[in-house]
Amino acid sequence: GGDRDPEILARLSTAYALAAQAQIDSGATGESIRSLSAAALETAQRAGELESRDLNAKLAIADALRLSGDKGEARTVLEEARAMSFSRTAEFFRIDSRLSAAEAGGGLENGLRSAKQAAELEPDGVPYLLLLARAERAAGDGADAHVALETILANHPDHPVATQLLAELEAVDAAV
């Protein structure tokens, strides 16, 4: 079953982590984020126990550790993943971007380089484009953030997060 498949467990962990991050990005706090983060970590660790050399399990563990606040261990695990062949995936760079921001005290502009690499590797990947738009906005580059959001909306015209972020950017532009 799926509870013994490291690939399925790593993907499930990533889903928990993305859900927790989405809540964090929307300004939420509380038990739901802690619960999702804990589920991400537990599921990722199970994947790693089943297959210690699985890249996706390593990435899921690093992301879950980041969400749990253990930035040092998250960086160690991410560097272990970097040493593996074929490690330079969009998911690797998404996690590196978020971890770099966390290590710098939360400023997402500190993860801009990795966010760009993630979006270059998966140019239609909504999570990577949203991350890129947020990082570019944090770095003060609203024009490039606008491009990333328009790319999402071209394929997903009703995407609620992209629509909201674009409205926020346009409100800032109108105020200037």
Coordinates of C-alpha atoms in Angstrom, one line a residue:
G1 CA 0.0 0.0 0.0
G2 CA 0.8 3.7 -0.1
D3 CA 1.9 3.7 3.5
R4 CA 4.9 1.7 2.5
D5 CA 5.8 3.6 -0.7
P6 CA 8.4 6.3 -0.2
E7 CA 7.4 8.2 -3.3
I8 CA 3.7 8.4 -2.3
L9 CA 4.7 9.4 1.3
A10 CA 7.1 12.1 0.0
R11 CA 4.3 13.5 -2.2
L12 CA 1.8 13.4 0.6
S13 CA 4.3 15.2 2.9
T14 CA 4.8 17.8 0.2
A15 CA 1.1 18.3 -0.1
Y16 CA 0.9 18.9 3.7
A17 CA 3.8 21.3 3.5
L18 CA 2.3 23.3 0.6
A19 CA -1.0 23.5 2.5
A20 CA 0.7 24.8 5.6
Q21 CA 2.8 27.3 3.6
A22 CA -0.3 28.6 1.8
Q23 CA -1.9 29.3 5.2
I24 CA 1.3 31.0 6.4
D25 CA 1.4 33.1 3.2
S26 CA -2.2 34.2 3.7
G27 CA -1.4 35.4 7.2
A28 CA -3.0 32.6 9.2
T29 CA -1.6 31.3 12.4
G30 CA -2.5 28.5 14.8
E31 CA -3.3 24.9 15.2
S32 CA -4.0 24.1 11.6
I33 CA -0.5 25.2 10.5
R34 CA 1.1 23.3 13.4
S35 CA -1.0 20.2 12.5
L36 CA -0.2 20.3 8.8
S37 CA 3.5 20.9 9.6
A38 CA 3.6 18.0 12.0
A39 CA 1.9 15.7 9.4
A40 CA 4.4 16.8 6.8
L41 CA 7.3 16.0 9.1
E42 CA 5.9 12.6 10.2
T43 CA 5.1 11.5 6.7
A44 CA 8.4 12.7 5.3
Q45 CA 10.3 10.9 8.0
R46 CA 8.4 7.7 7.2
A47 CA 9.4 8.0 3.6
G48 CA 13.0 8.6 4.6
E49 CA 13.0 5.5 6.8
L50 CA 11.7 3.4 4.0
E51 CA 14.2 4.7 1.5
S52 CA 17.0 6.8 2.9
R53 CA 18.5 7.7 -0.5
D54 CA 15.3 8.8 -2.1
L55 CA 15.7 12.4 -3.3
N56 CA 12.0 13.3 -2.9
A57 CA 12.0 12.0 0.7
K58 CA 15.0 14.1 1.5
L59 CA 13.4 17.2 0.0
A60 CA 10.2 16.5 1.9
I61 CA 12.1 16.1 5.2
A62 CA 14.0 19.3 4.6
D63 CA 10.8 21.3 3.8
A64 CA 9.0 19.8 6.8
L65 CA 11.9 20.6 9.1
R66 CA 11.9 24.2 7.8
L67 CA 8.2 24.5 8.6
S68 CA 8.8 23.1 12.1
G69 CA 11.4 25.8 12.7
D70 CA 14.5 23.6 12.6
K71 CA 16.4 25.6 10.0
G72 CA 19.8 24.2 10.8
E73 CA 18.7 20.5 10.4
A74 CA 16.6 21.5 7.3
R75 CA 19.7 23.0 5.7
T76 CA 21.8 19.9 6.5
V77 CA 19.2 17.6 4.9
L78 CA 18.9 19.9 1.9
E79 CA 22.6 19.9 1.4
E80 CA 22.5 16.1 1.5
A81 CA 19.9 16.2 -1.2
R82 CA 22.1 18.7 -3.2
A83 CA 24.9 16.1 -3.2
M84 CA 22.6 13.5 -4.8
S85 CA 22.4 13.1 -8.6
F86 CA 19.5 14.9 -10.3
S87 CA 18.9 17.0 -7.2
R88 CA 18.5 20.3 -9.0
T89 CA 14.7 20.1 -9.4
A90 CA 12.1 22.8 -9.2
E91 CA 11.1 21.4 -5.8
F92 CA 14.7 21.6 -4.6
F93 CA 14.9 25.3 -5.5
R94 CA 11.4 26.0 -4.0
I95 CA 12.6 24.6 -0.6
D96 CA 16.0 26.3 -0.9
S97 CA 14.2 29.6 -1.6
R98 CA 11.9 29.3 1.5
L99 CA 14.8 28.1 3.7
S100 CA 17.1 30.9 2.6
A101 CA 14.3 33.4 3.5
A102 CA 13.8 31.7 6.9
E103 CA 17.5 31.7 7.6
A104 CA 17.6 35.5 6.8
G105 CA 14.8 36.2 9.2
G106 CA 11.9 35.8 6.9
G107 CA 12.7 38.1 4.0
L108 CA 11.6 36.3 0.9
E109 CA 13.8 38.5 -1.2
N110 CA 16.7 36.4 0.2
G111 CA 15.3 33.4 -1.7
L112 CA 14.8 35.2 -5.0
R113 CA 17.6 33.4 -6.9
S114 CA 16.3 30.0 -6.0
A115 CA 12.7 31.0 -6.7
K116 CA 13.8 32.1 -10.2
Q117 CA 15.5 28.7 -10.8
A118 CA 12.4 26.8 -9.6
A119 CA 10.2 28.8 -12.0
E120 CA 12.7 28.3 -14.9
L121 CA 12.6 24.6 -14.4
E122 CA 8.8 24.4 -14.1
P123 CA 7.6 27.4 -16.1
D124 CA 3.9 26.3 -15.8
G125 CA 4.2 25.2 -12.1
V126 CA 1.8 27.4 -10.1
P127 CA 3.5 26.9 -6.7
Y128 CA 6.8 28.0 -8.3
L129 CA 5.4 31.0 -10.1
L130 CA 3.5 32.1 -6.9
L131 CA 6.8 31.8 -5.0
L132 CA 8.6 33.8 -7.7
A133 CA 6.0 36.5 -7.6
R134 CA 6.2 36.8 -3.8
A135 CA 10.0 36.9 -3.9
E136 CA 10.1 39.5 -6.6
R137 CA 7.5 41.6 -4.8
A138 CA 9.6 41.3 -1.6
A139 CA 12.6 42.4 -3.5
G140 CA 10.8 45.5 -4.8
D141 CA 10.3 44.2 -8.4
G142 CA 6.6 44.5 -8.9
A143 CA 6.9 44.5 -12.7
D144 CA 8.4 41.0 -12.7
A145 CA 6.0 39.8 -10.0
H146 CA 3.2 41.0 -12.3
V147 CA 4.6 38.8 -15.2
A148 CA 4.7 35.7 -13.0
L149 CA 1.1 36.2 -11.8
E150 CA -0.1 36.9 -15.4
T151 CA 1.5 33.7 -16.5
I152 CA -0.6 31.8 -13.9
L153 CA -3.8 33.7 -14.8
A154 CA -3.3 32.9 -18.5
N155 CA -3.7 29.2 -17.7
H156 CA -5.9 29.5 -14.6
P157 CA -8.0 32.6 -15.0
D158 CA -9.8 32.2 -11.7
H159 CA -6.8 31.3 -9.5
P160 CA -7.7 32.9 -6.2
V161 CA -4.2 33.5 -4.8
A162 CA -2.8 34.8 -8.1
T163 CA -5.8 37.1 -8.5
Q164 CA -5.4 38.4 -5.0
L165 CA -1.7 39.0 -5.3
L166 CA -2.2 40.8 -8.6
A167 CA -4.8 43.0 -7.1
E168 CA -2.4 43.9 -4.2
L169 CA 0.3 44.7 -6.7
E170 CA -2.0 46.9 -8.7
A171 CA -3.2 48.7 -5.6
V172 CA 0.4 49.5 -4.7
D173 CA 1.1 50.7 -8.3
A174 CA -2.0 52.9 -8.2
A175 CA -0.9 54.5 -4.9
V176 CA 2.5 55.4 -6.3

